[in-house]
Each structure stands twice: as C-alpha cells, then as structure tokens.
Amino acid sequence: MIRTFGFKKDSDASFNFNLDSLSENDFQWYWVDFDNPSEPEIDWLRKYFNFHPLSIEDSIYSLNKPKLDYYEGYSFFILNALKSDTLGPTEISLFVDQNYIISFHTESLTEIDEAWERVTGERSNWEKGPSFAVYQILDKIVDQYFPAVYEIEDKLDRIDSNLDNKSSHKLLDDVFQIRGDLLKLRRIVTSMRDLLYRILNSERLPSFKEHKLYFSDIHDHLLKLTDMIESNREITSDLRDSYLSMNSNWMNKNMMVLTVITTIFIPLNFVAGIYGMNFENMPELNWKYGYFIVLGVMIGIGISMFLWFKRKGWFNT
C-alpha cells in the first residue's frame, strides 16, 4: 500500500495523489509512505525517485542496524522499531530532503500510522516540514521501547518475590531468558541512541536544527532506556547469584543431615558387625540379657552422638 500527502504553501493539503502527478504539483513538501509494498509498488520507488541503488537495496533487504547515510540530494535513515512479541527489530527506511520524506517498511506499523495521523491530521503541523515528520516517527518508535522494559521489570519483581520458593525450578531459566531479552533491547536502543547523537551533531541536516530540542528529548529518552536496561541486567546477575547461593545452601543443609545420619550409624554398624560374626566362643550371645544390653548400648551411642552434634550447633540452621 502507498499513501501520499502533499502540502502547498498558503493552500490546502493533498491526500492520496497519484505518483504520476508528483512532478506536476508544486508542493512545499510531501510525504510518500510505502507500507508493506508489493513488488510493483517497490518498482515505483525505483521509477519515481532518483535514489541511489545502494539506499534502495538497503531498504528492500533488511539486516541493517540503525544508521544515517548522506547521498547527493538527500539523507538516508534506517530506524529500528520493536516487535513486541519477539523484541526483535523491524526496519524503517527514510529518504529525507528539505521538501520530501519517503518512508519504506515491509510491515504495517502502528508507529508509522500514529506519526502519519499526527503530521497529516493536524493542520498546525503541515508547515513544519519533513524534519518534523522524522521526529514524530522517531518519537513513536522510542515510546514503544518503554513498555517492553517495564514488562521486564515486572517479571524481575515477580521472580524476586518467589526467589525463596523451592518449587520454582524454572526460575533460573526465566532469569536467563530475561537476560537474553535485555541483550536484544540493548542492541536496538544503543544503536538508536548513537543515531540520535549523529542527528543532533550533524552539519548536513540544516532543516533539523529548528526541531533540535525535540530530537534532544528523544536522545534523553534513549539514554534513560540504556540506564534502565543496564540496571535490569545487573538485577538479573544478582538474582542469578542469589538463586545459586540459596541452592548451594540448601544442598549444604541436606549434606549436613546425611553426614549426621552416616556418622551416627558408623559405630552402630561397628557394634552390629562384631556381633554378626560367626565365632562359637562369644559368651554374651548365650546370656539372656545380651540382646537387650547391646541394643541399649547402640541406642545410647546414637542418642549421645545426636546430642553432641546438637551441642556443636549442627542443627542451629
């Protein structure tokens, strides 16, 4: 799908005009959005706009990080929107000059729809030009990063609350999954942060200067997101270490119980082993109280050793 918007100074705006009439209209500036275009519509990008083949190729074939390239007559942006289900990037390509913006994306995106509605739906924004449209797109993209980070923070809070729940055997797997999600977010956010830094400090984007405060605000949001992501990564490390430490303590307690039981039974086995030998000359075997005396001795040994371990503090934990 292709949608178009054009603004003529001191006149009304034009919507959904045909690209064939683009050269006939004296637009102050215009926006053409290629939304999940078909193959014939992709050919129109090559036909109606004299863009460098490399920038068109970068638009069609994904796998690019956010970047800013300068070509003769226009600037080329690649932005990364966020897929809420996988936290992977979705690319948006922008061809921008002082009198036009061409957006290209292979998936329909709410960020573009919201920016389009904000720019074209309010007459007060028509005169602000392509740089304002770029700001709106960037702002909507970055706004979608925050819910993903907040959701991860909520997951970490729930994990922290259940940290002492021994039945939560999936806890460590959840922590590692969250660390993976944070790594995906960090790659996107840091790349977009670097892109905003280039926009703010570029001398080849003069039309962006009038909206510098807006772009600076987005850059601040990305800095905040970077700090939040790093903070959450540290929390996952702390949770992992705490979980492993608690598991280690739990294992130590079990080993302590097994050690006490084994130690108590060593002398008992020794006594039982002596009287289990088949010697003929063992007088106490024929004594009518022999069994009870030996049994009492074994019980006494067991109780004595138990009390000794308790006195030494083995059962304090």
mmCIF file of C-alpha atoms in Angstrom:
data_model
loop_
_atom_site.group_PDB
_atom_site.id
_atom_site.type_symbol
_atom_site.label_atom_id
_atom_site.label_comp_id
_atom_site.label_asym_id
_atom_site.label_seq_id
_atom_site.Cartn_x
_atom_site.Cartn_y
_atom_site.Cartn_z
ATOM 1 C CA MET A 1 0.000 0.000 0.000
ATOM 2 C CA ILE A 2 1.170 3.508 -0.817
ATOM 3 C CA ARG A 3 -0.279 6.623 0.790
ATOM 4 C CA THR A 4 0.658 10.177 -0.052
ATOM 5 C CA PHE A 5 0.386 13.605 1.492
ATOM 6 C CA GLY A 6 1.438 16.921 -0.025
ATOM 7 C CA PHE A 7 1.341 20.464 1.311
ATOM 8 C CA LYS A 8 1.344 23.629 -0.759
ATOM 9 C CA LYS A 9 2.138 26.886 0.957
ATOM 10 C CA ASP A 10 -0.919 29.066 1.602
ATOM 11 C CA SER A 11 -3.194 26.297 0.346
ATOM 12 C CA ASP A 12 -4.841 23.115 1.437
ATOM 13 C CA ALA A 13 -3.149 19.740 1.564
ATOM 14 C CA SER A 14 -3.500 16.932 -0.951
ATOM 15 C CA PHE A 15 -4.009 13.324 0.092
ATOM 16 C CA ASN A 16 -3.592 10.110 -1.866
ATOM 17 C CA PHE A 17 -2.478 11.797 -5.067
ATOM 18 C CA ASN A 18 -1.029 9.666 -7.838
ATOM 19 C CA LEU A 19 2.745 9.461 -8.062
ATOM 20 C CA ASP A 20 2.482 10.220 -11.783
ATOM 21 C CA SER A 21 1.291 13.715 -10.858
ATOM 22 C CA LEU A 22 4.102 14.305 -8.385
ATOM 23 C CA SER A 23 6.141 16.474 -10.742
ATOM 24 C CA GLU A 24 3.059 18.484 -11.742
ATOM 25 C CA ASN A 25 2.233 19.559 -8.190
ATOM 26 C CA ASP A 26 4.077 22.474 -6.682
ATOM 27 C CA PHE A 27 4.315 21.035 -3.181
ATOM 28 C CA GLN A 28 6.227 22.842 -0.474
ATOM 29 C CA TRP A 29 6.864 19.359 0.850
ATOM 30 C CA TYR A 30 5.320 15.911 0.584
ATOM 31 C CA TRP A 31 5.345 12.512 2.289
ATOM 32 C CA VAL A 32 5.053 9.194 0.475
ATOM 33 C CA ASP A 33 4.693 6.116 2.675
ATOM 34 C CA PHE A 34 5.389 2.655 1.254
ATOM 35 C CA ASP A 35 3.512 0.457 3.728
ATOM 36 C CA ASN A 36 4.233 -3.259 3.176
ATOM 37 C CA PRO A 37 4.541 -2.620 -0.575
ATOM 38 C CA SER A 38 4.017 -5.218 -3.277
ATOM 39 C CA GLU A 39 6.641 -5.921 -5.934
ATOM 40 C CA PRO A 40 5.076 -3.485 -8.449
ATOM 41 C CA GLU A 41 4.953 -0.804 -5.738
ATOM 42 C CA ILE A 42 8.621 -1.422 -4.918
ATOM 43 C CA ASP A 43 9.367 -0.805 -8.596
ATOM 44 C CA TRP A 44 7.642 2.575 -8.239
ATOM 45 C CA LEU A 45 10.239 3.507 -5.630
ATOM 46 C CA ARG A 46 12.896 2.987 -8.303
ATOM 47 C CA LYS A 47 10.832 4.605 -11.062
ATOM 48 C CA TYR A 48 9.635 7.855 -9.496
ATOM 49 C CA PHE A 49 12.574 8.733 -7.245
ATOM 50 C CA ASN A 50 16.157 9.107 -8.337
ATOM 51 C CA PHE A 51 17.629 7.420 -5.281
ATOM 52 C CA HIS A 52 20.995 5.711 -5.190
ATOM 53 C CA PRO A 53 20.679 1.942 -5.823
ATOM 54 C CA LEU A 54 22.528 1.182 -2.577
ATOM 55 C CA SER A 55 19.982 3.014 -0.447
ATOM 56 C CA ILE A 56 17.104 1.302 -2.258
ATOM 57 C CA GLU A 57 18.791 -2.056 -1.744
ATOM 58 C CA ASP A 58 19.228 -1.342 1.978
ATOM 59 C CA SER A 59 15.522 -0.519 2.180
ATOM 60 C CA ILE A 60 14.313 -3.674 0.483
ATOM 61 C CA TYR A 61 16.672 -6.125 2.164
ATOM 62 C CA SER A 62 16.710 -5.930 5.938
ATOM 63 C CA LEU A 63 19.544 -6.942 8.307
ATOM 64 C CA ASN A 64 20.767 -3.377 8.808
ATOM 65 C CA LYS A 65 21.349 -1.620 12.108
ATOM 66 C CA PRO A 66 20.112 1.954 12.561
ATOM 67 C CA LYS A 67 22.255 4.275 10.505
ATOM 68 C CA LEU A 68 22.437 7.606 8.704
ATOM 69 C CA ASP A 69 23.991 7.949 5.245
ATOM 70 C CA TYR A 70 24.325 11.030 3.097
ATOM 71 C CA TYR A 71 23.686 10.833 -0.628
ATOM 72 C CA GLU A 72 23.582 13.532 -3.241
ATOM 73 C CA GLY A 73 20.372 15.464 -2.684
ATOM 74 C CA TYR A 74 19.023 13.534 0.294
ATOM 75 C CA SER A 75 19.785 11.794 3.578
ATOM 76 C CA PHE A 76 19.031 8.129 4.161
ATOM 77 C CA PHE A 77 17.960 6.795 7.566
ATOM 78 C CA ILE A 78 17.406 3.271 8.820
ATOM 79 C CA LEU A 79 15.433 3.063 12.063
ATOM 80 C CA ASN A 80 14.573 0.070 14.226
ATOM 81 C CA ALA A 81 11.051 -0.311 15.555
ATOM 82 C CA LEU A 82 10.436 -3.008 18.139
ATOM 83 C CA LYS A 83 8.475 -6.227 17.680
ATOM 84 C CA SER A 84 6.585 -6.583 20.936
ATOM 85 C CA ASP A 85 6.323 -10.385 20.711
ATOM 86 C CA THR A 86 9.974 -11.260 19.968
ATOM 87 C CA LEU A 87 11.713 -7.988 20.944
ATOM 88 C CA GLY A 88 13.424 -8.120 17.581
ATOM 89 C CA PRO A 89 13.928 -5.131 15.267
ATOM 90 C CA THR A 90 11.691 -4.069 12.397
ATOM 91 C CA GLU A 91 13.383 -1.767 9.927
ATOM 92 C CA ILE A 92 12.011 1.535 8.701
ATOM 93 C CA SER A 93 13.842 3.331 5.896
ATOM 94 C CA LEU A 94 13.533 7.080 5.379
ATOM 95 C CA PHE A 95 14.664 9.130 2.392
ATOM 96 C CA VAL A 96 14.647 12.730 3.557
ATOM 97 C CA ASP A 97 15.266 16.091 1.939
ATOM 98 C CA GLN A 98 14.051 19.591 2.739
ATOM 99 C CA ASN A 99 10.949 19.155 0.579
ATOM 100 C CA TYR A 100 10.072 15.480 0.959
ATOM 101 C CA ILE A 101 10.161 12.367 3.108
ATOM 102 C CA ILE A 102 9.788 8.881 1.669
ATOM 103 C CA SER A 103 9.182 6.151 4.250
ATOM 104 C CA PHE A 104 9.554 2.470 3.410
ATOM 105 C CA HIS A 105 8.756 -0.516 5.637
ATOM 106 C CA THR A 106 7.884 -4.112 4.797
ATOM 107 C CA GLU A 107 5.469 -4.490 7.722
ATOM 108 C CA SER A 108 2.499 -2.360 8.719
ATOM 109 C CA LEU A 109 3.496 -0.488 11.865
ATOM 110 C CA THR A 110 1.403 1.389 14.399
ATOM 111 C CA GLU A 111 4.329 3.760 14.957
ATOM 112 C CA ILE A 112 4.132 4.971 11.356
ATOM 113 C CA ASP A 113 0.333 5.135 11.479
ATOM 114 C CA GLU A 114 0.416 7.268 14.624
ATOM 115 C CA ALA A 115 3.092 9.571 13.206
ATOM 116 C CA TRP A 116 1.167 9.879 9.932
ATOM 117 C CA GLU A 117 -2.013 10.785 11.783
ATOM 118 C CA ARG A 118 -0.182 13.334 13.934
ATOM 119 C CA VAL A 119 1.530 15.058 10.994
ATOM 120 C CA THR A 120 -1.189 14.922 8.343
ATOM 121 C CA GLY A 121 -4.228 15.017 10.616
ATOM 122 C CA GLU A 122 -3.462 18.359 12.268
ATOM 123 C CA ARG A 123 -3.341 21.443 10.067
ATOM 124 C CA SER A 124 -0.983 23.179 12.504
ATOM 125 C CA ASN A 125 1.697 20.582 11.690
ATOM 126 C CA TRP A 126 1.502 20.832 7.913
ATOM 127 C CA GLU A 127 4.009 23.669 7.680
ATOM 128 C CA LYS A 128 6.596 22.026 9.930
ATOM 129 C CA GLY A 129 8.066 20.001 7.110
ATOM 130 C CA PRO A 130 9.822 16.645 6.713
ATOM 131 C CA SER A 131 12.092 17.065 9.748
ATOM 132 C CA PHE A 132 9.027 17.221 11.998
ATOM 133 C CA ALA A 133 7.711 14.042 10.376
ATOM 134 C CA VAL A 134 11.044 12.335 11.113
ATOM 135 C CA TYR A 135 10.794 13.496 14.719
ATOM 136 C CA GLN A 136 7.270 12.084 15.038
ATOM 137 C CA ILE A 137 8.353 8.715 13.634
ATOM 138 C CA LEU A 138 11.345 8.543 15.977
ATOM 139 C CA ASP A 139 9.241 9.613 18.943
ATOM 140 C CA LYS A 140 6.612 6.926 18.323
ATOM 141 C CA ILE A 141 9.305 4.265 17.854
ATOM 142 C CA VAL A 142 11.116 5.133 21.088
ATOM 143 C CA ASP A 143 7.838 5.337 23.011
ATOM 144 C CA GLN A 144 7.273 1.662 22.177
ATOM 145 C CA TYR A 145 10.557 0.680 23.840
ATOM 146 C CA PHE A 146 9.393 1.698 27.312
ATOM 147 C CA PRO A 147 6.531 -0.840 27.718
ATOM 148 C CA ALA A 148 8.950 -3.662 26.856
ATOM 149 C CA VAL A 149 11.414 -2.522 29.528
ATOM 150 C CA TYR A 150 8.640 -2.022 32.099
ATOM 151 C CA GLU A 151 7.309 -5.523 31.406
ATOM 152 C CA ILE A 152 10.764 -6.972 32.037
ATOM 153 C CA GLU A 153 10.989 -5.044 35.303
ATOM 154 C CA ASP A 154 7.642 -6.536 36.382
ATOM 155 C CA LYS A 155 8.924 -10.035 35.576
ATOM 156 C CA LEU A 156 12.043 -9.411 37.652
ATOM 157 C CA ASP A 157 9.911 -8.228 40.578
ATOM 158 C CA ARG A 158 7.844 -11.426 40.417
ATOM 159 C CA ILE A 159 10.971 -13.566 40.261
ATOM 160 C CA ASP A 160 12.465 -11.717 43.217
ATOM 161 C CA SER A 161 9.271 -12.315 45.212
ATOM 162 C CA ASN A 162 9.420 -16.074 44.508
ATOM 163 C CA LEU A 163 13.153 -16.426 44.975
ATOM 164 C CA ASP A 164 12.816 -18.473 48.176
ATOM 165 C CA ASN A 165 10.178 -20.753 46.662
ATOM 166 C CA LYS A 166 11.994 -24.046 46.163
ATOM 167 C CA SER A 167 9.253 -25.326 43.849
ATOM 168 C CA SER A 168 10.121 -22.610 41.330
ATOM 169 C CA HIS A 169 12.567 -24.783 39.414
ATOM 170 C CA LYS A 170 12.155 -22.665 36.256
ATOM 171 C CA LEU A 171 13.400 -19.539 37.982
ATOM 172 C CA LEU A 172 16.942 -19.755 36.641
ATOM 173 C CA ASP A 173 15.677 -20.406 33.094
ATOM 174 C CA ASP A 174 13.429 -17.336 33.373
ATOM 175 C CA VAL A 175 16.358 -15.199 34.515
ATOM 176 C CA PHE A 176 18.488 -16.274 31.557
ATOM 177 C CA GLN A 177 15.603 -15.647 29.158
ATOM 178 C CA ILE A 178 15.202 -12.129 30.540
ATOM 179 C CA ARG A 179 18.936 -11.518 30.148
ATOM 180 C CA GLY A 180 18.573 -12.535 26.505
ATOM 181 C CA ASP A 181 15.647 -10.126 26.047
ATOM 182 C CA LEU A 182 17.645 -7.328 27.649
ATOM 183 C CA LEU A 183 20.524 -8.034 25.276
ATOM 184 C CA LYS A 184 18.170 -7.677 22.287
ATOM 185 C CA LEU A 185 16.829 -4.406 23.668
ATOM 186 C CA ARG A 186 20.295 -3.068 24.398
ATOM 187 C CA ARG A 187 21.427 -3.658 20.807
ATOM 188 C CA ILE A 188 18.463 -1.747 19.438
ATOM 189 C CA VAL A 189 18.475 1.072 21.982
ATOM 190 C CA THR A 190 22.218 1.752 21.860
ATOM 191 C CA SER A 191 22.176 1.806 18.044
ATOM 192 C CA MET A 192 19.250 4.233 18.024
ATOM 193 C CA ARG A 193 20.950 6.328 20.689
ATOM 194 C CA ASP A 194 24.060 6.629 18.523
ATOM 195 C CA LEU A 195 21.880 7.566 15.554
ATOM 196 C CA LEU A 196 20.211 10.365 17.521
ATOM 197 C CA TYR A 197 23.625 11.609 18.575
ATOM 198 C CA ARG A 198 24.641 11.852 14.917
ATOM 199 C CA ILE A 199 21.435 13.704 14.047
ATOM 200 C CA LEU A 200 21.982 16.217 16.847
ATOM 201 C CA ASN A 201 25.581 16.891 15.842
ATOM 202 C CA SER A 202 25.303 16.709 12.063
ATOM 203 C CA GLU A 203 26.027 19.800 9.983
ATOM 204 C CA ARG A 204 24.431 18.225 6.922
ATOM 205 C CA LEU A 205 20.875 18.310 8.263
ATOM 206 C CA PRO A 206 20.139 22.041 8.428
ATOM 207 C CA SER A 207 16.355 21.604 8.399
ATOM 208 C CA PHE A 208 16.610 19.512 11.579
ATOM 209 C CA LYS A 209 18.067 22.401 13.586
ATOM 210 C CA GLU A 210 14.682 24.049 14.143
ATOM 211 C CA HIS A 211 13.484 20.880 15.877
ATOM 212 C CA LYS A 212 16.724 20.194 17.730
ATOM 213 C CA LEU A 213 15.032 20.345 21.134
ATOM 214 C CA TYR A 214 12.604 17.628 20.057
ATOM 215 C CA PHE A 215 15.388 15.340 18.863
ATOM 216 C CA SER A 216 17.358 16.079 22.023
ATOM 217 C CA ASP A 217 14.362 14.947 24.073
ATOM 218 C CA ILE A 218 14.297 11.618 22.205
ATOM 219 C CA HIS A 219 18.029 11.241 22.809
ATOM 220 C CA ASP A 220 17.432 11.772 26.535
ATOM 221 C CA HIS A 221 14.771 9.059 26.481
ATOM 222 C CA LEU A 222 17.219 6.666 24.850
ATOM 223 C CA LEU A 223 19.843 7.471 27.481
ATOM 224 C CA LYS A 224 17.275 6.722 30.168
ATOM 225 C CA LEU A 225 16.369 3.445 28.456
ATOM 226 C CA THR A 226 20.041 2.482 28.281
ATOM 227 C CA ASP A 227 20.421 3.053 32.025
ATOM 228 C CA MET A 228 17.247 1.071 32.754
ATOM 229 C CA ILE A 229 18.425 -1.857 30.637
ATOM 230 C CA GLU A 230 21.862 -1.917 32.277
ATOM 231 C CA SER A 231 20.269 -1.689 35.720
ATOM 232 C CA ASN A 232 17.971 -4.611 34.928
ATOM 233 C CA ARG A 233 20.902 -6.649 33.631
ATOM 234 C CA GLU A 234 22.632 -6.106 36.965
ATOM 235 C CA ILE A 235 19.464 -7.221 38.742
ATOM 236 C CA THR A 236 19.394 -10.438 36.703
ATOM 237 C CA SER A 237 23.008 -11.073 37.720
ATOM 238 C CA ASP A 238 22.111 -10.521 41.379
ATOM 239 C CA LEU A 239 19.073 -12.801 41.108
ATOM 240 C CA ARG A 240 21.134 -15.497 39.428
ATOM 241 C CA ASP A 241 23.816 -15.300 42.123
ATOM 242 C CA SER A 242 21.210 -15.282 44.897
ATOM 243 C CA TYR A 243 19.423 -18.283 43.436
ATOM 244 C CA LEU A 244 22.655 -20.242 43.045
ATOM 245 C CA SER A 245 23.693 -19.284 46.576
ATOM 246 C CA MET A 246 20.348 -20.410 48.006
ATOM 247 C CA ASN A 247 20.583 -23.677 46.096
ATOM 248 C CA SER A 248 24.098 -24.176 47.413
ATOM 249 C CA ASN A 249 22.941 -23.538 50.990
ATOM 250 C CA TRP A 250 20.045 -25.936 50.535
ATOM 251 C CA MET A 251 22.418 -28.615 49.246
ATOM 252 C CA ASN A 252 24.773 -27.980 52.165
ATOM 253 C CA LYS A 253 21.920 -28.463 54.638
ATOM 254 C CA ASN A 254 20.975 -31.746 53.009
ATOM 255 C CA MET A 255 24.589 -32.872 53.032
ATOM 256 C CA MET A 256 24.796 -31.946 56.727
ATOM 257 C CA VAL A 257 21.774 -34.123 57.544
ATOM 258 C CA LEU A 258 23.201 -37.015 55.557
ATOM 259 C CA THR A 259 26.569 -36.561 57.258
ATOM 260 C CA VAL A 260 24.992 -36.691 60.737
ATOM 261 C CA ILE A 261 22.990 -39.806 59.880
ATOM 262 C CA THR A 262 26.025 -41.520 58.352
ATOM 263 C CA THR A 263 28.269 -40.588 61.283
ATOM 264 C CA ILE A 264 25.768 -41.898 63.851
ATOM 265 C CA PHE A 265 25.428 -45.199 62.030
ATOM 266 C CA ILE A 266 29.188 -45.824 61.756
ATOM 267 C CA PRO A 267 29.620 -47.002 65.401
ATOM 268 C CA LEU A 268 26.251 -48.754 65.280
ATOM 269 C CA ASN A 269 27.365 -50.698 62.228
ATOM 270 C CA PHE A 270 30.623 -51.461 64.006
ATOM 271 C CA VAL A 271 28.783 -52.957 67.000
ATOM 272 C CA ALA A 272 26.370 -54.832 64.756
ATOM 273 C CA GLY A 273 29.295 -56.125 62.727
ATOM 274 C CA ILE A 274 31.048 -57.532 65.783
ATOM 275 C CA TYR A 275 28.006 -59.475 66.898
ATOM 276 C CA GLY A 276 27.298 -60.549 63.372
ATOM 277 C CA MET A 277 30.497 -62.599 63.239
ATOM 278 C CA ASN A 278 30.062 -66.370 63.486
ATOM 279 C CA PHE A 279 32.506 -67.146 66.272
ATOM 280 C CA GLU A 280 31.492 -70.034 68.526
ATOM 281 C CA ASN A 281 33.059 -68.597 71.678
ATOM 282 C CA MET A 282 31.086 -65.377 72.313
ATOM 283 C CA PRO A 283 29.733 -65.870 75.860
ATOM 284 C CA GLU A 284 27.365 -62.868 75.845
ATOM 285 C CA LEU A 285 25.459 -64.367 72.950
ATOM 286 C CA ASN A 286 24.158 -67.034 75.298
ATOM 287 C CA TRP A 287 23.335 -64.576 78.068
ATOM 288 C CA LYS A 288 19.616 -63.940 78.253
ATOM 289 C CA TYR A 289 20.121 -60.165 78.646
ATOM 290 C CA GLY A 290 22.804 -59.890 75.949
ATOM 291 C CA TYR A 291 20.471 -58.705 73.174
ATOM 292 C CA PHE A 292 18.883 -56.004 75.320
ATOM 293 C CA ILE A 293 22.235 -54.794 76.639
ATOM 294 C CA VAL A 294 23.707 -54.474 73.123
ATOM 295 C CA LEU A 295 20.527 -52.808 71.852
ATOM 296 C CA GLY A 296 20.654 -50.348 74.762
ATOM 297 C CA VAL A 297 24.309 -49.596 74.076
ATOM 298 C CA MET A 298 23.532 -48.897 70.419
ATOM 299 C CA ILE A 299 20.621 -46.614 71.335
ATOM 300 C CA GLY A 300 22.816 -44.844 73.879
ATOM 301 C CA ILE A 301 25.541 -44.302 71.294
ATOM 302 C CA GLY A 302 23.018 -42.898 68.810
ATOM 303 C CA ILE A 303 21.456 -40.511 71.353
ATOM 304 C CA SER A 304 24.849 -39.419 72.660
ATOM 305 C CA MET A 305 26.131 -38.594 69.185
ATOM 306 C CA PHE A 306 22.915 -36.769 68.318
ATOM 307 C CA LEU A 307 23.233 -34.628 71.462
ATOM 308 C CA TRP A 308 26.898 -33.994 70.677
ATOM 309 C CA PHE A 309 26.086 -32.750 67.163
ATOM 310 C CA LYS A 310 23.317 -30.582 68.558
ATOM 311 C CA ARG A 311 25.661 -29.082 71.143
ATOM 312 C CA LYS A 312 28.137 -28.265 68.393
ATOM 313 C CA GLY A 313 25.449 -26.276 66.597
ATOM 314 C CA TRP A 314 24.865 -28.527 63.597
ATOM 315 C CA PHE A 315 21.103 -28.145 63.914
ATOM 316 C CA ASN A 316 21.012 -24.394 64.568
ATOM 317 C CA THR A 317 20.262 -23.670 60.885
#
